[in-house]
Short mmCIF file of C-alpha atoms in Angstrom, two decimals:
data_model
loop_
_atom_site.label_atom_id
_atom_site.label_comp_id
_atom_site.label_asym_id
_atom_site.label_seq_id
_atom_site.Cartn_x
_atom_site.Cartn_y
_atom_site.Cartn_z
CA MET A 1 22.92 -16.98 -6.99
CA SER A 2 21.46 -15.12 -10.57
CA THR A 3 24.10 -13.68 -12.56
CA GLU A 4 22.70 -10.78 -12.95
CA PRO A 5 22.52 -8.11 -9.79
CA ALA A 6 18.73 -6.60 -9.98
CA LEU A 7 17.40 -9.88 -9.77
CA LEU A 8 18.52 -11.02 -6.61
CA SER A 9 16.07 -9.95 -3.59
CA LEU A 10 16.65 -7.08 -0.72
CA THR A 11 18.16 -9.47 1.60
CA GLU A 12 20.26 -11.38 -0.85
CA VAL A 13 21.88 -7.81 -2.75
CA ALA A 14 22.22 -6.43 0.76
CA GLN A 15 24.08 -10.16 1.52
CA ALA A 16 26.05 -9.90 -1.18
CA ILE A 17 27.34 -6.29 -1.20
CA ALA A 18 28.59 -6.36 2.91
CA GLN A 19 30.48 -9.27 1.92
CA LYS A 20 32.00 -7.50 -0.90
CA ARG A 21 30.78 -10.49 -3.62
CA ILE A 22 29.36 -7.66 -5.52
CA SER A 23 29.67 -3.96 -5.83
CA SER A 24 26.99 -1.29 -4.78
CA ARG A 25 27.79 0.33 -8.59
CA GLU A 26 27.47 -3.20 -9.63
CA ALA A 27 24.23 -3.70 -8.15
CA THR A 28 23.08 -0.19 -9.35
CA LYS A 29 24.71 -0.14 -12.81
CA SER A 30 22.45 -3.22 -12.87
CA CYS A 31 19.39 -1.57 -12.13
CA LEU A 32 19.75 0.81 -14.39
CA ASP A 33 20.52 -0.78 -17.11
CA ARG A 34 17.32 -2.63 -16.58
CA ILE A 35 15.51 0.49 -15.59
CA ALA A 36 16.89 1.87 -19.45
CA GLN A 37 15.51 -1.79 -20.70
CA TRP A 38 11.93 -1.34 -19.38
CA GLN A 39 10.62 2.30 -18.84
CA PRO A 40 9.64 3.50 -22.12
CA ARG A 41 7.62 -0.08 -22.18
CA LEU A 42 6.42 0.86 -17.84
CA ASN A 43 6.98 4.32 -17.64
CA ALA A 44 7.43 3.68 -13.86
CA PHE A 45 10.04 5.80 -12.54
CA MET A 46 8.94 9.86 -12.10
CA ALA A 47 12.54 11.14 -11.97
CA ILE A 48 15.82 9.03 -13.26
CA GLU A 49 18.71 9.96 -11.46
CA ALA A 50 22.05 7.16 -12.91
CA ASP A 51 24.70 9.35 -12.32
CA GLU A 52 23.69 10.33 -9.21
CA ALA A 53 23.04 7.16 -8.02
CA LEU A 54 26.24 6.16 -9.64
CA ALA A 55 28.36 8.37 -7.67
CA ALA A 56 26.68 7.82 -4.59
CA ALA A 57 27.35 3.91 -5.11
CA ASP A 58 31.17 4.22 -5.99
CA ALA A 59 30.93 6.55 -2.45
CA ALA A 60 29.45 3.56 -0.45
CA ASP A 61 31.82 1.27 -2.13
CA ALA A 62 34.78 3.26 -1.26
CA ALA A 63 33.14 3.86 2.43
CA LEU A 64 33.07 -0.17 2.63
CA ALA A 65 35.88 -1.26 1.23
CA LYS A 66 37.29 1.34 4.33
CA GLY A 67 35.42 -0.62 7.01
CA SER A 68 33.27 1.60 7.53
CA ALA A 69 29.62 0.27 6.34
CA ARG A 70 26.44 1.99 6.96
CA GLY A 71 23.73 -0.20 8.17
CA ALA A 72 21.62 -3.12 6.77
CA LEU A 73 20.83 -1.41 3.50
CA HIS A 74 24.50 -0.28 2.39
CA GLY A 75 24.88 0.77 -0.99
CA VAL A 76 21.64 -0.86 -1.92
CA PRO A 77 19.55 1.00 -4.57
CA LEU A 78 16.53 1.77 -4.52
CA ALA A 79 13.39 4.09 -5.63
CA HIS A 80 10.41 5.04 -3.74
CA LYS A 81 7.03 6.55 -4.54
CA ASP A 82 7.56 10.32 -4.93
CA MET A 83 5.67 11.52 -2.03
CA TYR A 84 8.18 11.11 0.71
CA TYR A 85 9.78 13.69 1.19
CA ASP A 86 13.67 14.19 0.02
CA ALA A 87 15.55 17.28 1.34
CA GLY A 88 15.93 19.07 -2.13
CA LYS A 89 14.50 17.07 -4.68
CA VAL A 90 11.22 17.89 -6.43
CA VAL A 91 8.64 15.52 -4.87
CA THR A 92 5.65 15.85 -7.38
CA CYS A 93 3.01 13.79 -6.10
CA GLY A 94 2.07 12.65 -9.21
CA SER A 95 0.25 15.75 -9.74
CA LYS A 96 1.39 19.19 -11.37
CA ILE A 97 -0.32 21.25 -8.93
CA ARG A 98 3.12 20.18 -7.56
CA ARG A 99 5.41 19.76 -10.77
CA ASP A 100 8.28 22.18 -9.35
CA PHE A 101 7.54 21.27 -5.56
CA VAL A 102 11.48 21.21 -3.52
CA ALA A 103 11.47 19.37 -0.62
CA THR A 104 13.10 21.25 1.85
CA SER A 105 13.10 18.25 4.97
CA THR A 106 13.23 14.65 4.43
CA ALA A 107 10.51 11.68 5.32
CA THR A 108 11.52 10.45 8.53
CA ALA A 109 10.64 6.89 6.79
CA LEU A 110 13.17 7.41 3.71
CA GLN A 111 15.65 9.27 6.44
CA ARG A 112 15.76 6.11 8.20
CA LEU A 113 16.22 3.62 4.81
CA LYS A 114 18.41 6.76 4.38
CA ASP A 115 20.42 5.89 7.32
CA ALA A 116 20.85 2.26 6.63
CA GLY A 117 22.89 2.77 3.68
CA THR A 118 20.57 2.75 0.67
CA VAL A 119 21.36 4.08 -2.92
CA ARG A 120 18.81 6.96 -4.60
CA LEU A 121 17.72 5.96 -7.92
CA GLY A 122 15.27 8.50 -8.27
CA SER A 123 11.59 8.28 -7.72
CA LEU A 124 8.97 6.12 -8.86
CA GLN A 125 5.82 7.10 -10.62
CA MET A 126 2.22 6.86 -8.91
CA VAL A 127 -1.46 8.51 -8.81
CA GLU A 128 -2.29 12.08 -8.40
CA PHE A 129 -1.79 12.84 -4.53
CA ALA A 130 -2.04 8.80 -3.69
CA TYR A 131 -5.87 9.37 -4.86
CA GLY A 132 -6.75 6.28 -7.05
CA PRO A 133 -6.68 2.52 -7.23
CA THR A 134 -6.06 2.12 -11.05
CA GLY A 135 -3.13 3.75 -11.59
CA HIS A 136 -3.88 6.38 -14.43
CA ASN A 137 -2.57 10.07 -13.76
CA ALA A 138 -4.24 12.38 -15.72
CA HIS A 139 -0.84 14.55 -15.34
CA HIS A 140 2.37 12.31 -15.96
CA GLY A 141 0.52 9.01 -17.71
CA ALA A 142 -0.57 5.77 -16.80
CA VAL A 143 2.44 3.29 -15.16
CA HIS A 144 1.63 -0.15 -17.41
CA ASN A 145 2.20 -3.50 -15.46
CA PRO A 146 5.64 -5.53 -16.85
CA TRP A 147 3.11 -8.81 -16.48
CA GLY A 148 0.33 -7.68 -19.60
CA LEU A 149 1.41 -4.27 -20.92
CA ASP A 150 -2.06 -2.92 -21.14
CA HIS A 151 -2.77 -3.76 -18.13
CA ILE A 152 -3.46 -1.78 -15.18
CA THR A 153 -0.71 -1.92 -12.14
CA GLY A 154 -3.40 -1.26 -9.08
CA GLY A 155 -2.62 2.18 -7.50
CA SER A 156 -1.76 4.37 -6.48
CA SER A 157 1.88 2.59 -5.52
CA SER A 158 1.50 2.19 -9.59
CA GLY A 159 5.19 3.02 -9.83
CA SER A 160 5.88 1.43 -6.90
CA GLY A 161 4.25 -1.86 -8.51
CA SER A 162 5.53 -2.02 -11.64
CA ALA A 163 9.42 -1.65 -10.82
CA VAL A 164 9.87 -3.72 -8.48
CA ALA A 165 8.31 -6.90 -10.05
CA ALA A 166 10.38 -5.62 -13.58
CA ARG A 167 13.03 -5.53 -10.94
CA LEU A 168 14.29 -2.00 -11.48
CA THR A 169 15.02 -1.49 -8.14
CA PHE A 170 14.79 -4.11 -4.90
CA ALA A 171 12.20 -2.39 -3.08
CA ALA A 172 9.52 0.67 -2.62
CA LEU A 173 7.81 2.56 -0.46
CA GLY A 174 3.81 3.25 -1.05
CA SER A 175 1.92 4.11 0.78
CA ASP A 176 -2.08 2.57 2.07
CA THR A 177 -4.84 4.88 2.53
CA GLY A 178 -7.24 2.31 1.14
CA GLY A 179 -5.62 -0.32 -0.73
CA SER A 180 -2.90 1.90 -2.19
CA ILE A 181 0.51 -0.84 -1.81
CA ARG A 182 -2.23 -4.22 -1.58
CA MET A 183 -3.64 -3.54 -4.69
CA PRO A 184 -0.27 -3.00 -6.95
CA ALA A 185 1.09 -6.12 -5.01
CA HIS A 186 -1.28 -7.42 -6.10
CA PHE A 187 -1.65 -6.84 -10.00
CA CYS A 188 1.99 -6.97 -10.50
CA GLY A 189 3.31 -10.25 -8.85
CA VAL A 190 5.22 -8.62 -5.84
CA THR A 191 4.83 -8.51 -2.06
CA GLY A 192 3.62 -5.38 -0.12
CA LEU A 193 3.25 -4.46 3.66
CA LYS A 194 0.19 -2.52 4.45
CA THR A 195 1.64 -1.58 8.13
CA THR A 196 -0.71 -1.25 11.14
CA TRP A 197 -1.36 2.85 11.29
CA GLY A 198 0.70 3.74 13.40
CA ARG A 199 3.42 1.58 12.84
CA ILE A 200 5.61 4.03 10.61
CA SER A 201 5.88 7.53 10.88
CA ARG A 202 3.81 9.71 9.09
CA ALA A 203 6.04 12.49 8.84
CA GLY A 204 7.35 13.75 5.06
CA ALA A 205 4.63 11.79 3.15
CA MET A 206 2.29 13.91 1.19
CA PRO A 207 -0.94 13.03 3.34
CA LEU A 208 -3.94 11.86 2.26
CA SER A 209 -6.47 10.70 4.96
CA GLN A 210 -4.63 11.12 7.88
CA SER A 211 -6.35 9.20 10.25
CA LEU A 212 -5.81 6.12 7.45
CA ASP A 213 -2.61 7.39 5.75
CA THR A 214 -0.31 3.99 6.31
CA VAL A 215 3.08 3.73 5.02
CA GLY A 216 4.75 0.56 3.92
CA PRO A 217 6.98 -1.10 1.63
CA LEU A 218 6.91 -3.16 -1.88
CA ALA A 219 9.53 -5.94 -2.38
CA ARG A 220 9.50 -9.26 -3.52
CA THR A 221 9.77 -11.56 -0.71
CA ALA A 222 8.27 -11.17 3.22
CA GLU A 223 11.47 -11.22 4.36
CA ASP A 224 12.00 -8.17 2.29
CA CYS A 225 8.86 -6.60 3.65
CA ALA A 226 10.50 -8.24 7.31
CA LEU A 227 13.73 -6.07 6.97
CA LEU A 228 12.46 -2.67 5.87
CA LEU A 229 9.92 -2.61 8.55
CA GLY A 230 12.53 -3.48 11.01
CA LEU A 231 13.84 -0.17 9.76
CA MET A 232 11.85 2.50 9.10
CA ALA A 233 8.91 1.59 12.58
CA GLY A 234 8.86 3.19 15.66
CA SER A 235 7.78 6.34 17.09
CA ASP A 236 8.77 9.41 15.95
CA PRO A 237 9.41 12.97 17.81
CA LEU A 238 8.35 14.57 14.13
CA ASP A 239 5.08 12.01 14.13
CA LEU A 240 3.05 11.78 18.05
CA THR A 241 0.93 9.40 16.34
CA ALA A 242 3.34 6.86 15.38
CA SER A 243 3.18 4.59 18.09
CA PRO A 244 5.79 3.97 20.65
CA GLU A 245 5.11 -0.09 20.75
CA PRO A 246 7.76 -1.71 21.03
CA VAL A 247 9.00 -2.98 17.14
CA PRO A 248 10.19 -6.57 17.26
CA HIS A 249 12.42 -8.51 15.13
CA TYR A 250 10.03 -9.19 11.99
CA MET A 251 13.11 -11.02 9.95
CA ALA A 252 13.16 -13.55 12.90
CA ALA A 253 9.67 -13.48 12.84
CA ALA A 254 9.85 -14.48 9.01
CA GLN A 255 12.39 -17.77 9.69
CA GLN A 256 9.41 -19.35 12.19
CA PRO A 257 7.62 -21.73 10.64
CA ILE A 258 3.79 -22.27 11.01
CA LYS A 259 3.07 -25.21 12.07
CA GLY A 260 -0.08 -25.14 14.11
CA LEU A 261 -1.28 -21.89 13.43
CA LYS A 262 -4.96 -21.21 12.67
CA ILE A 263 -6.33 -19.22 9.98
CA GLY A 264 -9.15 -18.04 9.48
CA VAL A 265 -11.49 -17.59 6.02
CA PRO A 266 -13.81 -15.40 5.95
CA THR A 267 -17.53 -17.18 5.04
CA ALA A 268 -18.92 -13.51 3.77
CA PHE A 269 -18.05 -10.64 1.51
CA TYR A 270 -14.14 -11.69 0.81
CA ILE A 271 -15.79 -14.85 -1.10
CA ASP A 272 -18.03 -12.99 -2.89
CA ASP A 273 -18.93 -12.37 -6.38
CA LEU A 274 -14.87 -13.52 -6.82
CA ASP A 275 -13.61 -14.32 -10.75
CA PRO A 276 -13.09 -18.70 -11.31
CA GLU A 277 -9.72 -18.10 -11.50
CA VAL A 278 -9.27 -15.86 -8.15
CA ALA A 279 -10.92 -18.58 -6.40
CA ARG A 280 -9.79 -21.24 -7.94
CA ILE A 281 -6.03 -19.36 -6.69
CA LEU A 282 -7.66 -19.43 -2.86
CA ASP A 283 -8.06 -22.64 -3.21
CA GLU A 284 -4.71 -23.39 -3.76
CA THR A 285 -3.47 -20.56 -1.40
CA LEU A 286 -5.26 -22.87 1.13
CA ALA A 287 -3.80 -26.04 0.45
CA VAL A 288 -0.35 -24.61 0.28
CA LEU A 289 -0.69 -23.33 3.97
CA ARG A 290 -2.34 -26.55 5.00
CA ARG A 291 0.59 -28.59 3.42
CA GLU A 292 2.97 -26.25 6.05
CA GLY A 293 0.98 -27.35 8.64
CA ALA A 294 -1.40 -24.61 9.40
CA GLU A 295 -5.07 -25.49 10.33
CA ILE A 296 -7.55 -23.25 8.38
CA VAL A 297 -10.66 -22.99 9.29
CA GLN A 298 -14.05 -20.26 9.16
CA VAL A 299 -14.40 -16.77 10.96
CA GLU A 300 -17.47 -14.94 10.98
CA LEU A 301 -15.98 -11.24 10.47
CA PRO A 302 -18.60 -8.45 11.33
CA ASP A 303 -20.59 -6.93 8.91
CA GLN A 304 -17.41 -5.27 6.33
CA ARG A 305 -19.54 -3.55 4.17
CA GLN A 306 -19.89 -0.73 6.97
CA LEU A 307 -16.53 -0.70 7.44
CA THR A 308 -16.33 0.02 3.69
CA ALA A 309 -19.04 3.44 4.16
CA ALA A 310 -17.50 4.95 7.25
CA ALA A 311 -13.98 4.92 5.52
CA GLN A 312 -15.34 6.50 2.41
CA LEU A 313 -16.27 8.88 4.72
CA VAL A 314 -13.25 9.65 6.07
CA VAL A 315 -10.79 9.54 3.17
CA ALA A 316 -13.03 11.55 1.48
CA VAL A 317 -13.37 15.24 4.09
CA GLU A 318 -9.63 14.66 4.96
CA ALA A 319 -8.61 14.53 1.20
CA ALA A 320 -11.34 17.42 0.54
CA ALA A 321 -9.61 19.50 3.78
CA PHE A 322 -6.26 19.17 2.60
CA HIS A 323 -6.91 20.11 -0.81
CA LYS A 324 -9.45 22.82 -0.08
CA ARG A 325 -7.16 25.93 -0.92
CA TRP A 326 -5.99 24.21 -4.63
CA LEU A 327 -9.14 23.34 -4.54
CA ILE A 328 -10.35 27.14 -4.66
CA GLU A 329 -7.14 29.03 -6.52
CA ARG A 330 -6.36 26.10 -9.09
CA PRO A 331 -9.38 23.39 -9.32
CA GLN A 332 -8.60 23.43 -13.04
CA ASP A 333 -4.74 21.54 -12.19
CA TYR A 334 -6.11 18.24 -11.05
CA GLY A 335 -7.09 15.42 -13.03
CA GLN A 336 -10.67 15.01 -13.45
CA GLN A 337 -11.07 11.61 -11.16
CA VAL A 338 -9.65 13.27 -8.60
CA LEU A 339 -10.59 16.53 -9.21
CA MET A 340 -14.10 14.78 -8.86
CA ARG A 341 -13.30 12.82 -5.92
CA LEU A 342 -11.37 15.75 -4.00
CA GLN A 343 -15.59 17.58 -4.50
CA ASN A 344 -17.42 14.65 -2.63
CA GLY A 345 -15.74 15.36 0.64
CA LEU A 346 -17.41 18.59 0.34
CA ALA A 347 -20.83 17.08 0.43
CA ILE A 348 -20.62 15.43 3.68
CA PRO A 349 -21.48 16.80 7.00
CA GLY A 350 -19.08 17.14 9.80
CA VAL A 351 -21.12 14.94 12.35
CA SER A 352 -21.02 12.30 9.77
CA TYR A 353 -17.49 12.84 9.51
CA LEU A 354 -17.20 12.88 13.47
CA GLU A 355 -19.67 9.73 13.91
CA ALA A 356 -17.40 7.80 11.15
CA LEU A 357 -14.56 8.37 13.15
CA ARG A 358 -16.01 7.92 16.72
CA TRP A 359 -17.36 4.81 15.93
CA ARG A 360 -13.98 3.09 14.55
CA GLY A 361 -12.66 2.12 18.07
CA PRO A 362 -15.61 0.08 18.42
CA ALA A 363 -15.06 -1.86 15.04
CA LEU A 364 -11.83 -2.77 15.67
CA ALA A 365 -13.15 -3.77 19.00
CA ALA A 366 -15.41 -6.31 17.01
CA TYR A 367 -13.47 -7.38 14.26
CA LEU A 368 -10.28 -8.62 17.21
CA ALA A 369 -13.71 -10.50 18.80
CA ALA A 370 -14.85 -12.26 15.88
CA VAL A 371 -10.57 -13.42 15.16
CA ALA A 372 -9.94 -13.87 19.01
CA ASN A 373 -9.21 -17.20 17.35
CA VAL A 374 -7.27 -17.52 14.49
CA ASP A 375 -3.42 -15.90 14.12
CA ALA A 376 -4.63 -14.19 10.82
CA VAL A 377 -7.34 -14.19 8.31
CA ILE A 378 -6.85 -14.71 4.84
CA ALA A 379 -8.86 -12.76 1.98
CA PRO A 380 -7.81 -11.74 -1.54
CA VAL A 381 -6.76 -8.18 -2.78
CA ALA A 382 -9.25 -7.77 -5.18
CA PRO A 383 -11.66 -9.51 -6.79
CA VAL A 384 -10.44 -10.12 -10.25
CA ALA A 385 -6.50 -9.81 -11.69
CA ALA A 386 -5.86 -6.82 -13.29
CA PRO A 387 -8.37 -5.08 -15.72
CA THR A 388 -7.11 -3.34 -18.73
CA LEU A 389 -6.08 0.05 -19.38
CA ALA A 390 -9.03 0.65 -21.55
CA GLU A 391 -11.98 -0.79 -18.94
CA SER A 392 -10.68 0.87 -15.74
CA ASP A 393 -10.03 4.70 -17.41
CA VAL A 394 -13.30 5.53 -15.81
CA GLY A 395 -12.03 9.83 -15.46
CA ASN A 396 -14.73 11.11 -14.04
CA SER A 397 -17.92 9.55 -15.73
CA PRO A 398 -20.79 8.76 -13.89
CA ASP A 399 -20.47 4.77 -13.27
CA ALA A 400 -16.19 6.16 -11.81
CA GLU A 401 -16.94 5.80 -8.40
CA ALA A 402 -18.82 2.72 -8.35
CA VAL A 403 -15.58 0.80 -10.59
CA ILE A 404 -13.56 2.81 -8.25
CA GLN A 405 -15.40 0.80 -5.47
CA ARG A 406 -15.27 -2.50 -7.15
CA LEU A 407 -11.30 -2.53 -7.26
CA THR A 408 -11.00 -1.20 -3.51
CA ARG A 409 -13.99 -3.44 -1.79
CA PHE A 410 -11.58 -5.98 -0.36
CA THR A 411 -9.03 -3.69 0.77
CA ARG A 412 -10.67 -0.68 2.75
CA PRO A 413 -12.76 -2.05 5.27
CA ILE A 414 -8.23 -2.88 6.23
CA ASN A 415 -7.63 0.50 6.61
CA TYR A 416 -10.49 1.38 8.61
CA LEU A 417 -10.17 -1.12 11.35
CA GLY A 418 -6.71 0.38 10.99
CA VAL A 419 -4.99 -3.64 11.40
CA PRO A 420 -1.42 -4.53 8.86
CA ALA A 421 -2.22 -7.06 6.12
CA LEU A 422 0.27 -8.30 3.86
CA ALA A 423 -0.03 -8.92 0.23
CA ILE A 424 1.70 -12.08 -1.58
CA PRO A 425 1.73 -13.46 -4.83
CA SER A 426 -0.61 -16.97 -4.76
CA GLY A 427 -0.77 -17.65 -8.74
CA PHE A 428 -1.41 -16.57 -12.12
CA THR A 429 -4.01 -16.04 -14.21
CA LYS A 430 -4.35 -18.10 -17.92
CA ARG A 431 -3.44 -15.27 -19.05
CA GLY A 432 -0.75 -14.96 -17.00
CA LEU A 433 -1.71 -11.97 -14.89
CA PRO A 434 -0.60 -12.35 -11.13
CA VAL A 435 -3.27 -12.51 -8.37
CA GLY A 436 -2.30 -12.08 -4.90
CA MET A 437 -3.28 -12.42 -1.36
CA GLN A 438 -3.96 -10.75 2.01
CA LEU A 439 -3.12 -11.98 5.23
CA ILE A 440 -4.44 -9.64 7.62
CA GLY A 441 -3.58 -9.30 11.56
CA ARG A 442 -3.81 -7.58 14.86
CA SER A 443 -2.99 -4.23 15.24
CA PHE A 444 0.64 -4.41 15.56
CA ASP A 445 1.86 -7.69 15.11
CA GLU A 446 3.18 -7.27 11.36
CA ALA A 447 5.44 -10.32 12.94
CA MET A 448 2.48 -13.13 12.58
CA LEU A 449 1.73 -12.14 8.56
CA LEU A 450 5.54 -11.92 8.05
CA ARG A 451 5.90 -15.26 9.36
CA ILE A 452 3.46 -16.65 7.41
CA GLY A 453 3.75 -15.24 4.22
CA ALA A 454 7.55 -15.78 4.06
CA ALA A 455 6.52 -19.85 5.17
CA PHE A 456 4.70 -19.19 2.19
CA GLN A 457 7.22 -18.43 0.46
CA ARG A 458 9.59 -20.82 0.56
CA ALA A 459 6.99 -23.28 -0.54
CA THR A 460 5.88 -21.76 -3.53
CA ASP A 461 7.89 -19.99 -6.50
CA PHE A 462 5.38 -17.23 -7.58
CA HIS A 463 7.98 -14.27 -5.80
CA THR A 464 10.84 -15.35 -7.74
CA LEU A 465 9.19 -15.55 -11.34
CA VAL A 466 10.62 -12.52 -13.54
CA PRO A 467 8.53 -11.05 -16.29
CA LYS A 468 10.35 -10.78 -19.09
CA PRO A 469 10.23 -7.58 -22.11
CA ALA A 470 7.57 -7.97 -24.66
CA MET B 1 -22.95 22.03 0.94
CA ALA B 2 -19.94 23.00 -1.48
CA ASP B 3 -21.02 26.50 -1.66
CA VAL B 4 -20.50 26.91 2.49
CA ALA B 5 -17.09 25.51 1.86
CA GLY B 6 -16.55 28.21 -0.40
CA VAL B 7 -16.19 25.73 -3.36
CA PRO B 8 -19.15 26.43 -5.28
CA VAL B 9 -20.12 23.49 -7.69
CA THR B 10 -22.55 23.08 -10.92
CA ALA B 11 -25.43 21.58 -10.44
CA GLU B 12 -23.50 18.47 -13.07
CA VAL B 13 -21.15 18.43 -10.61
CA ALA B 14 -23.59 18.37 -7.52
CA THR B 15 -25.47 15.49 -9.37
CA ARG B 16 -22.29 13.27 -9.82
CA VAL B 17 -21.19 14.48 -6.19
CA ALA B 18 -24.01 12.59 -4.51
CA ASN B 19 -24.45 10.06 -7.22
CA SER B 20 -20.92 9.34 -5.78
CA ILE B 21 -21.16 9.20 -2.11
CA GLY B 22 -24.77 8.47 -1.56
CA PRO B 23 -24.01 4.50 -1.50
CA ALA B 24 -21.44 5.60 1.86
CA PHE B 25 -23.96 7.06 3.91
CA GLU B 26 -26.40 4.04 3.06
CA GLY B 27 -23.59 1.98 4.66
CA PHE B 28 -23.07 4.05 7.22
CA ALA B 29 -26.91 4.95 8.03
CA ALA B 30 -26.93 1.00 10.32
CA ILE B 31 -24.25 3.06 12.75
CA ALA B 32 -25.37 6.88 11.86
CA GLY B 33 -27.11 8.07 15.39
CA THR B 34 -26.67 5.17 17.42
CA LEU B 35 -23.29 5.59 19.12
CA PRO B 36 -23.52 5.55 22.49
CA PHE B 37 -22.96 10.52 24.12
CA ASP B 38 -19.52 9.46 25.38
CA LEU B 39 -16.98 7.48 22.46
CA GLU B 40 -14.56 9.65 21.38
CA PRO B 41 -12.36 9.03 17.61
CA ALA B 42 -8.85 8.32 20.89
CA SER B 43 -10.62 5.15 22.02
CA PHE B 44 -9.25 3.42 18.43
CA VAL B 45 -6.22 4.05 19.93
CA VAL B 46 -6.84 2.96 22.53
CA VAL B 47 -8.42 -0.49 21.78
CA GLN B 48 -5.61 -0.72 19.20
CA THR B 49 -3.19 -1.00 21.99
CA ALA B 50 -4.74 -2.88 24.75
CA LYS B 51 -2.93 -5.85 25.28
CA ASP B 52 -5.96 -8.17 26.72
CA SER B 53 -7.07 -7.58 22.28
CA LYS B 54 -4.00 -8.84 21.42
CA LYS B 55 -2.60 -12.19 20.19
CA VAL B 56 0.94 -10.67 19.01
CA SER B 57 3.94 -12.48 17.53
CA LYS B 58 7.65 -12.18 19.45
#
């Protein structure tokens, strides 16, 4: 076991605290020490609450000493994307408009983690209103990638990706509407789970597009994601779109071998126009999965470009509708790119929007039929490793939407289908930048993805590598 | 369209918007206008939760 508590995985630190091998204070202090070291370089945190965190850690230690553990994450310090309402706390949503917004309720996902005993370290940076894939933020500054400070983290869960990669928090909530968990996981070299639409309640989570928004974790391992998902998943009277589907034992699934499983590799789209290093790492990932006993087969998917287009129509309209009052009253308070993208939604006819929603059922049925003979599909998260902050700082320039679409090409179709996808660290470029692959599953079959991801991580060490301060 | 929505934009913004969302309309063109009469958006949840479409791990 590592001597620096912050370098443990979530699962390891939770066990270590429960078994009193380390205290919550030691774990929290270790994270705070790393935050102090890294925050000036990364800008990953929106708020750091050191005194409150240490006080909460002491309370957790005192409770444990009396034999009173709250749950599976008793005393574990965490920080989350600054869009999860936490009663009494400022929740900025990465914006200027909500710079002073104080939540009066707590998000269900966050409350379930609190009920399991977590300690709050503060809140994490994000793209303004979660509407952007790079990690730039016109109001709070860009978040930096710990593997290369002049490179993007990906967004919109930019602080979550950066902070988990640098071991500033053991895990973090993100949200994924068009790739916002998987891209930071890919660019920052961490594990990120985009859940099935409806698997985790969205109550108290800032909305972007209610038809596509999903809540999910970024963590160091698939096993950590399994632990978090098991705590958060399930129905919720505060969000009737949260599914009553049974919640499997995800941790048990993550322990199972993958011998005999069939994993599909798309014959087109997800393998087109890949950076050569991403293509190499995809091949190397397939080789590992074969060695672990999985059968790799080709799978022909329906036209994914149509899914991307439909997703664009849905998110543009729903985001514009959520923001319409502020578009009228406070347009000057948006960053240029976010304002531009919100304005896009105003120009889409209602009939087009509803057609895009009506097609979702048949599109999912066609996808499920195409993958009927495989247990999961594997594909790159993005065609490239992390670009530099400078080259992707496109603002509201004429080619901004094209740059955004290129980065999100492989993630948006999954959101439209509403199926789960697990991004796993799969290798590094020659320049030392991480590359991730996404395992794509059937609706509500996160267990299969976690099983494959955990098996891959037992056979590789990419998820254990820690960036060093420059 | 933006005027109708109550959020007027300049001609420059209107051009930029058209360029941004044009590809989405093009990409969806093969589907638009082809959907059956009685197809509801809620069919998505029906497909999502249909037991016969699953091979879910336990």
